[in-house]
Amino acid sequence: MKALLRGGIPFIIMSGIALLLYFQGKYSDAKGTFVVSLIAFFVGAASIIYNIEHWSLTKQSAVHFVIMLITIYPILLLSGWFTITSVFDAFKIFILFVFVGIILWSVLFTLAIIFSW
């Protein structure tokens, strides 16, 4: 239930914004906003993994990475945000996906330590 709330609330809000943009004729903006709403849904829903206290941080992070890999990475490939003409292009997007993930994980880990989350 927590996963649905954490992911569902931003998904509903952003999907509503995407719908408004669509009806205003801003189709590209609507599509981009909807893609972001999907990403927000999966990231928010998967964040509950870090509440499983009997798992180590390594296990939590690994499971979270796998979930992001099977949800977010395909969304990025299908979003239209990147030009994909070869397997190498998909690999470059994967490298970007990993790099951004490492940066975000590091920043949030640091903030969690600072603020005792």
Short mmCIF file of N, CA and C in Angstrom, two decimals:
data_model
loop_
_atom_site.label_atom_id
_atom_site.label_comp_id
_atom_site.label_asym_id
_atom_site.label_seq_id
_atom_site.Cartn_x
_atom_site.Cartn_y
_atom_site.Cartn_z
N MET A 1 0.83 -1.20 0.00
CA MET A 1 0.00 0.00 0.00
C MET A 1 0.87 1.26 0.00
N LYS A 2 1.96 1.22 0.82
CA LYS A 2 2.87 2.37 0.85
C LYS A 2 3.46 2.64 -0.52
N ALA A 3 3.79 1.56 -1.23
CA ALA A 3 4.39 1.72 -2.56
C ALA A 3 3.42 2.43 -3.50
N LEU A 4 2.15 2.04 -3.44
CA LEU A 4 1.16 2.68 -4.30
C LEU A 4 0.98 4.15 -3.96
N LEU A 5 1.03 4.47 -2.68
CA LEU A 5 0.91 5.87 -2.28
C LEU A 5 2.13 6.67 -2.71
N ARG A 6 3.32 6.14 -2.44
CA ARG A 6 4.55 6.87 -2.77
C ARG A 6 4.70 7.06 -4.28
N GLY A 7 4.28 6.10 -5.04
CA GLY A 7 4.38 6.22 -6.48
C GLY A 7 3.14 6.79 -7.13
N GLY A 8 1.99 6.46 -6.55
CA GLY A 8 0.72 6.84 -7.16
C GLY A 8 0.39 8.31 -7.08
N ILE A 9 0.72 8.94 -5.96
CA ILE A 9 0.38 10.36 -5.80
C ILE A 9 1.09 11.21 -6.86
N PRO A 10 2.43 11.12 -6.99
CA PRO A 10 3.05 11.92 -8.05
C PRO A 10 2.58 11.51 -9.46
N PHE A 11 2.30 10.21 -9.65
CA PHE A 11 1.82 9.75 -10.95
C PHE A 11 0.50 10.41 -11.31
N ILE A 12 -0.43 10.44 -10.37
CA ILE A 12 -1.75 11.04 -10.63
C ILE A 12 -1.63 12.53 -10.90
N ILE A 13 -0.83 13.23 -10.08
CA ILE A 13 -0.67 14.67 -10.26
C ILE A 13 -0.04 14.98 -11.61
N MET A 14 1.06 14.30 -11.92
CA MET A 14 1.77 14.60 -13.17
C MET A 14 1.00 14.12 -14.40
N SER A 15 0.27 13.02 -14.26
CA SER A 15 -0.57 12.57 -15.38
C SER A 15 -1.68 13.57 -15.65
N GLY A 16 -2.21 14.15 -14.58
CA GLY A 16 -3.22 15.20 -14.75
C GLY A 16 -2.65 16.41 -15.47
N ILE A 17 -1.44 16.79 -15.13
CA ILE A 17 -0.78 17.90 -15.82
C ILE A 17 -0.55 17.54 -17.29
N ALA A 18 -0.12 16.28 -17.53
CA ALA A 18 0.09 15.83 -18.91
C ALA A 18 -1.20 15.89 -19.70
N LEU A 19 -2.29 15.50 -19.08
CA LEU A 19 -3.60 15.54 -19.75
C LEU A 19 -4.00 16.98 -20.10
N LEU A 20 -3.77 17.89 -19.16
CA LEU A 20 -4.07 19.31 -19.44
C LEU A 20 -3.22 19.82 -20.60
N LEU A 21 -1.94 19.47 -20.60
CA LEU A 21 -1.07 19.89 -21.70
C LEU A 21 -1.54 19.30 -23.03
N TYR A 22 -1.97 18.06 -22.99
CA TYR A 22 -2.47 17.40 -24.20
C TYR A 22 -3.68 18.15 -24.76
N PHE A 23 -4.62 18.49 -23.88
CA PHE A 23 -5.83 19.19 -24.33
C PHE A 23 -5.53 20.62 -24.79
N GLN A 24 -4.39 21.16 -24.38
CA GLN A 24 -3.97 22.49 -24.85
C GLN A 24 -3.21 22.39 -26.18
N GLY A 25 -3.04 21.16 -26.66
CA GLY A 25 -2.35 20.98 -27.93
C GLY A 25 -0.84 20.92 -27.81
N LYS A 26 -0.34 20.85 -26.61
CA LYS A 26 1.11 20.78 -26.38
C LYS A 26 1.50 19.31 -26.25
N TYR A 27 1.44 18.60 -27.37
CA TYR A 27 1.58 17.15 -27.37
C TYR A 27 2.97 16.67 -26.91
N SER A 28 3.99 17.37 -27.34
CA SER A 28 5.36 16.98 -26.95
C SER A 28 5.55 17.16 -25.45
N ASP A 29 5.09 18.30 -24.92
CA ASP A 29 5.18 18.55 -23.48
C ASP A 29 4.35 17.54 -22.70
N ALA A 30 3.19 17.19 -23.22
CA ALA A 30 2.32 16.22 -22.56
C ALA A 30 2.99 14.86 -22.49
N LYS A 31 3.60 14.45 -23.60
CA LYS A 31 4.29 13.16 -23.61
C LYS A 31 5.45 13.15 -22.63
N GLY A 32 6.26 14.21 -22.62
CA GLY A 32 7.38 14.29 -21.70
C GLY A 32 6.94 14.27 -20.25
N THR A 33 5.87 14.98 -19.95
CA THR A 33 5.34 15.01 -18.58
C THR A 33 4.81 13.65 -18.18
N PHE A 34 4.16 12.96 -19.11
CA PHE A 34 3.66 11.63 -18.79
C PHE A 34 4.80 10.65 -18.55
N VAL A 35 5.85 10.75 -19.36
CA VAL A 35 7.02 9.89 -19.16
C VAL A 35 7.62 10.13 -17.77
N VAL A 36 7.72 11.39 -17.38
CA VAL A 36 8.23 11.71 -16.05
C VAL A 36 7.30 11.16 -14.97
N SER A 37 5.99 11.18 -15.22
CA SER A 37 5.06 10.63 -14.22
C SER A 37 5.27 9.13 -14.04
N LEU A 38 5.57 8.42 -15.13
CA LEU A 38 5.88 6.99 -15.02
C LEU A 38 7.16 6.76 -14.22
N ILE A 39 8.17 7.56 -14.52
CA ILE A 39 9.43 7.44 -13.79
C ILE A 39 9.21 7.72 -12.31
N ALA A 40 8.45 8.78 -12.00
CA ALA A 40 8.17 9.12 -10.60
C ALA A 40 7.41 8.00 -9.90
N PHE A 41 6.49 7.36 -10.63
CA PHE A 41 5.74 6.25 -10.04
C PHE A 41 6.67 5.13 -9.61
N PHE A 42 7.52 4.68 -10.53
CA PHE A 42 8.38 3.54 -10.22
C PHE A 42 9.45 3.88 -9.18
N VAL A 43 10.01 5.07 -9.25
CA VAL A 43 11.01 5.47 -8.26
C VAL A 43 10.35 5.57 -6.88
N GLY A 44 9.19 6.22 -6.82
CA GLY A 44 8.50 6.36 -5.55
C GLY A 44 8.07 5.02 -4.97
N ALA A 45 7.52 4.17 -5.80
CA ALA A 45 7.06 2.85 -5.33
C ALA A 45 8.24 2.01 -4.86
N ALA A 46 9.34 2.06 -5.59
CA ALA A 46 10.50 1.23 -5.23
C ALA A 46 11.23 1.75 -4.00
N SER A 47 10.97 2.98 -3.61
CA SER A 47 11.68 3.55 -2.45
C SER A 47 11.35 2.81 -1.15
N ILE A 48 10.26 2.06 -1.11
CA ILE A 48 9.92 1.33 0.12
C ILE A 48 10.94 0.24 0.43
N ILE A 49 11.73 -0.12 -0.56
CA ILE A 49 12.77 -1.13 -0.33
C ILE A 49 13.71 -0.70 0.79
N TYR A 50 13.94 0.60 0.87
CA TYR A 50 14.86 1.11 1.90
C TYR A 50 14.24 1.10 3.29
N ASN A 51 12.98 0.71 3.40
CA ASN A 51 12.33 0.57 4.71
C ASN A 51 12.40 -0.85 5.24
N ILE A 52 12.96 -1.76 4.48
CA ILE A 52 13.09 -3.15 4.92
C ILE A 52 14.34 -3.23 5.79
N GLU A 53 14.14 -3.11 7.09
CA GLU A 53 15.26 -2.93 8.02
C GLU A 53 16.13 -4.16 8.19
N HIS A 54 15.60 -5.36 7.96
CA HIS A 54 16.42 -6.56 8.14
C HIS A 54 17.30 -6.85 6.92
N TRP A 55 17.20 -6.02 5.86
CA TRP A 55 18.09 -6.13 4.71
C TRP A 55 19.26 -5.17 4.89
N SER A 56 20.42 -5.58 4.41
CA SER A 56 21.58 -4.69 4.44
C SER A 56 21.39 -3.59 3.39
N LEU A 57 22.13 -2.50 3.56
CA LEU A 57 22.07 -1.42 2.58
C LEU A 57 22.51 -1.92 1.20
N THR A 58 23.46 -2.83 1.18
CA THR A 58 23.92 -3.40 -0.09
C THR A 58 22.79 -4.14 -0.79
N LYS A 59 22.06 -4.96 -0.04
CA LYS A 59 20.95 -5.72 -0.63
C LYS A 59 19.83 -4.78 -1.08
N GLN A 60 19.50 -3.80 -0.23
CA GLN A 60 18.47 -2.83 -0.59
C GLN A 60 18.83 -2.11 -1.88
N SER A 61 20.08 -1.67 -1.96
CA SER A 61 20.55 -0.92 -3.14
C SER A 61 20.55 -1.80 -4.39
N ALA A 62 20.98 -3.05 -4.25
CA ALA A 62 21.02 -3.96 -5.39
C ALA A 62 19.62 -4.26 -5.91
N VAL A 63 18.68 -4.53 -5.01
CA VAL A 63 17.30 -4.81 -5.41
C VAL A 63 16.69 -3.57 -6.06
N HIS A 64 16.95 -2.41 -5.47
CA HIS A 64 16.44 -1.16 -6.03
C HIS A 64 17.01 -0.94 -7.43
N PHE A 65 18.29 -1.20 -7.62
CA PHE A 65 18.91 -1.04 -8.94
C PHE A 65 18.25 -1.96 -9.97
N VAL A 66 18.02 -3.20 -9.59
CA VAL A 66 17.39 -4.16 -10.53
C VAL A 66 15.99 -3.69 -10.90
N ILE A 67 15.24 -3.22 -9.92
CA ILE A 67 13.89 -2.73 -10.21
C ILE A 67 13.95 -1.51 -11.13
N MET A 68 14.88 -0.61 -10.88
CA MET A 68 15.04 0.56 -11.75
C MET A 68 15.47 0.13 -13.16
N LEU A 69 16.32 -0.89 -13.22
CA LEU A 69 16.79 -1.38 -14.52
C LEU A 69 15.66 -1.95 -15.36
N ILE A 70 14.74 -2.67 -14.72
CA ILE A 70 13.65 -3.29 -15.50
C ILE A 70 12.45 -2.37 -15.69
N THR A 71 12.44 -1.22 -15.04
CA THR A 71 11.32 -0.28 -15.22
C THR A 71 11.78 1.02 -15.88
N ILE A 72 12.71 1.71 -15.27
CA ILE A 72 13.12 3.04 -15.74
C ILE A 72 13.92 2.98 -17.03
N TYR A 73 14.87 2.05 -17.12
CA TYR A 73 15.70 1.97 -18.32
C TYR A 73 14.85 1.77 -19.59
N PRO A 74 13.90 0.83 -19.61
CA PRO A 74 13.06 0.71 -20.81
C PRO A 74 12.22 1.97 -21.09
N ILE A 75 11.77 2.63 -20.03
CA ILE A 75 11.02 3.88 -20.23
C ILE A 75 11.91 4.90 -20.92
N LEU A 76 13.17 5.00 -20.47
CA LEU A 76 14.10 5.93 -21.11
C LEU A 76 14.31 5.57 -22.58
N LEU A 77 14.43 4.29 -22.87
CA LEU A 77 14.64 3.86 -24.25
C LEU A 77 13.44 4.20 -25.14
N LEU A 78 12.24 4.10 -24.59
CA LEU A 78 11.02 4.32 -25.36
C LEU A 78 10.50 5.77 -25.30
N SER A 79 11.13 6.59 -24.47
CA SER A 79 10.63 7.94 -24.23
C SER A 79 10.73 8.87 -25.44
N GLY A 80 11.66 8.60 -26.33
CA GLY A 80 11.89 9.51 -27.44
C GLY A 80 12.86 10.63 -27.09
N TRP A 81 13.38 10.62 -25.87
CA TRP A 81 14.33 11.65 -25.44
C TRP A 81 15.72 11.44 -26.02
N PHE A 82 15.99 10.23 -26.46
CA PHE A 82 17.31 9.88 -26.98
C PHE A 82 17.17 9.31 -28.39
N THR A 83 18.19 9.59 -29.21
CA THR A 83 18.24 8.98 -30.54
C THR A 83 18.88 7.61 -30.40
N ILE A 84 18.14 6.60 -30.83
CA ILE A 84 18.64 5.23 -30.74
C ILE A 84 18.65 4.64 -32.15
N THR A 85 19.86 4.47 -32.67
CA THR A 85 19.99 3.88 -33.99
C THR A 85 20.80 2.60 -33.97
N SER A 86 21.34 2.28 -32.78
CA SER A 86 22.17 1.07 -32.68
C SER A 86 22.16 0.57 -31.24
N VAL A 87 22.70 -0.61 -31.07
CA VAL A 87 22.86 -1.17 -29.72
C VAL A 87 23.81 -0.28 -28.91
N PHE A 88 24.79 0.30 -29.59
CA PHE A 88 25.74 1.18 -28.89
C PHE A 88 25.02 2.39 -28.30
N ASP A 89 24.03 2.93 -29.00
CA ASP A 89 23.24 4.05 -28.46
C ASP A 89 22.50 3.62 -27.19
N ALA A 90 21.92 2.43 -27.20
CA ALA A 90 21.23 1.92 -26.02
C ALA A 90 22.23 1.72 -24.88
N PHE A 91 23.44 1.29 -25.22
CA PHE A 91 24.48 1.11 -24.20
C PHE A 91 24.90 2.45 -23.60
N LYS A 92 25.00 3.50 -24.43
CA LYS A 92 25.33 4.84 -23.92
C LYS A 92 24.24 5.32 -22.96
N ILE A 93 22.99 5.04 -23.29
CA ILE A 93 21.89 5.42 -22.40
C ILE A 93 21.99 4.64 -21.09
N PHE A 94 22.37 3.37 -21.18
CA PHE A 94 22.56 2.56 -19.98
C PHE A 94 23.66 3.16 -19.10
N ILE A 95 24.76 3.57 -19.70
CA ILE A 95 25.86 4.19 -18.94
C ILE A 95 25.37 5.47 -18.27
N LEU A 96 24.61 6.28 -18.99
CA LEU A 96 24.03 7.49 -18.40
C LEU A 96 23.09 7.15 -17.25
N PHE A 97 22.26 6.13 -17.45
CA PHE A 97 21.34 5.64 -16.41
C PHE A 97 22.11 5.26 -15.15
N VAL A 98 23.18 4.51 -15.30
CA VAL A 98 23.99 4.08 -14.15
C VAL A 98 24.67 5.28 -13.50
N PHE A 99 25.23 6.17 -14.31
CA PHE A 99 25.93 7.35 -13.78
C PHE A 99 24.98 8.24 -12.97
N VAL A 100 23.83 8.54 -13.52
CA VAL A 100 22.84 9.36 -12.81
C VAL A 100 22.38 8.64 -11.54
N GLY A 101 22.18 7.32 -11.64
CA GLY A 101 21.78 6.55 -10.46
C GLY A 101 22.81 6.62 -9.34
N ILE A 102 24.07 6.51 -9.70
CA ILE A 102 25.14 6.59 -8.69
C ILE A 102 25.17 7.97 -8.04
N ILE A 103 25.04 9.01 -8.85
CA ILE A 103 25.03 10.38 -8.31
C ILE A 103 23.85 10.57 -7.37
N LEU A 104 22.66 10.19 -7.81
CA LEU A 104 21.47 10.37 -6.96
C LEU A 104 21.56 9.54 -5.68
N TRP A 105 22.03 8.29 -5.80
CA TRP A 105 22.17 7.43 -4.62
C TRP A 105 23.15 8.07 -3.64
N SER A 106 24.27 8.57 -4.14
CA SER A 106 25.29 9.17 -3.28
C SER A 106 24.78 10.42 -2.57
N VAL A 107 24.09 11.27 -3.30
CA VAL A 107 23.55 12.49 -2.71
C VAL A 107 22.51 12.15 -1.65
N LEU A 108 21.59 11.24 -1.96
CA LEU A 108 20.55 10.88 -0.99
C LEU A 108 21.12 10.14 0.22
N PHE A 109 22.14 9.31 -0.01
CA PHE A 109 22.80 8.63 1.10
C PHE A 109 23.46 9.65 2.03
N THR A 110 24.13 10.65 1.45
CA THR A 110 24.77 11.70 2.24
C THR A 110 23.74 12.49 3.03
N LEU A 111 22.64 12.86 2.37
CA LEU A 111 21.58 13.59 3.07
C LEU A 111 20.96 12.76 4.19
N ALA A 112 20.81 11.46 3.94
CA ALA A 112 20.25 10.57 4.98
C ALA A 112 21.16 10.54 6.21
N ILE A 113 22.45 10.56 5.99
CA ILE A 113 23.38 10.58 7.12
C ILE A 113 23.31 11.91 7.85
N ILE A 114 23.32 12.99 7.09
CA ILE A 114 23.30 14.34 7.69
C ILE A 114 22.02 14.57 8.50
N PHE A 115 20.89 14.18 7.94
CA PHE A 115 19.60 14.45 8.59
C PHE A 115 19.03 13.26 9.36
N SER A 116 19.80 12.20 9.48
CA SER A 116 19.39 11.01 10.23
C SER A 116 18.04 10.45 9.77
N TRP A 117 17.89 10.28 8.47
CA TRP A 117 16.64 9.72 7.93
C TRP A 117 16.59 8.26 8.18
#
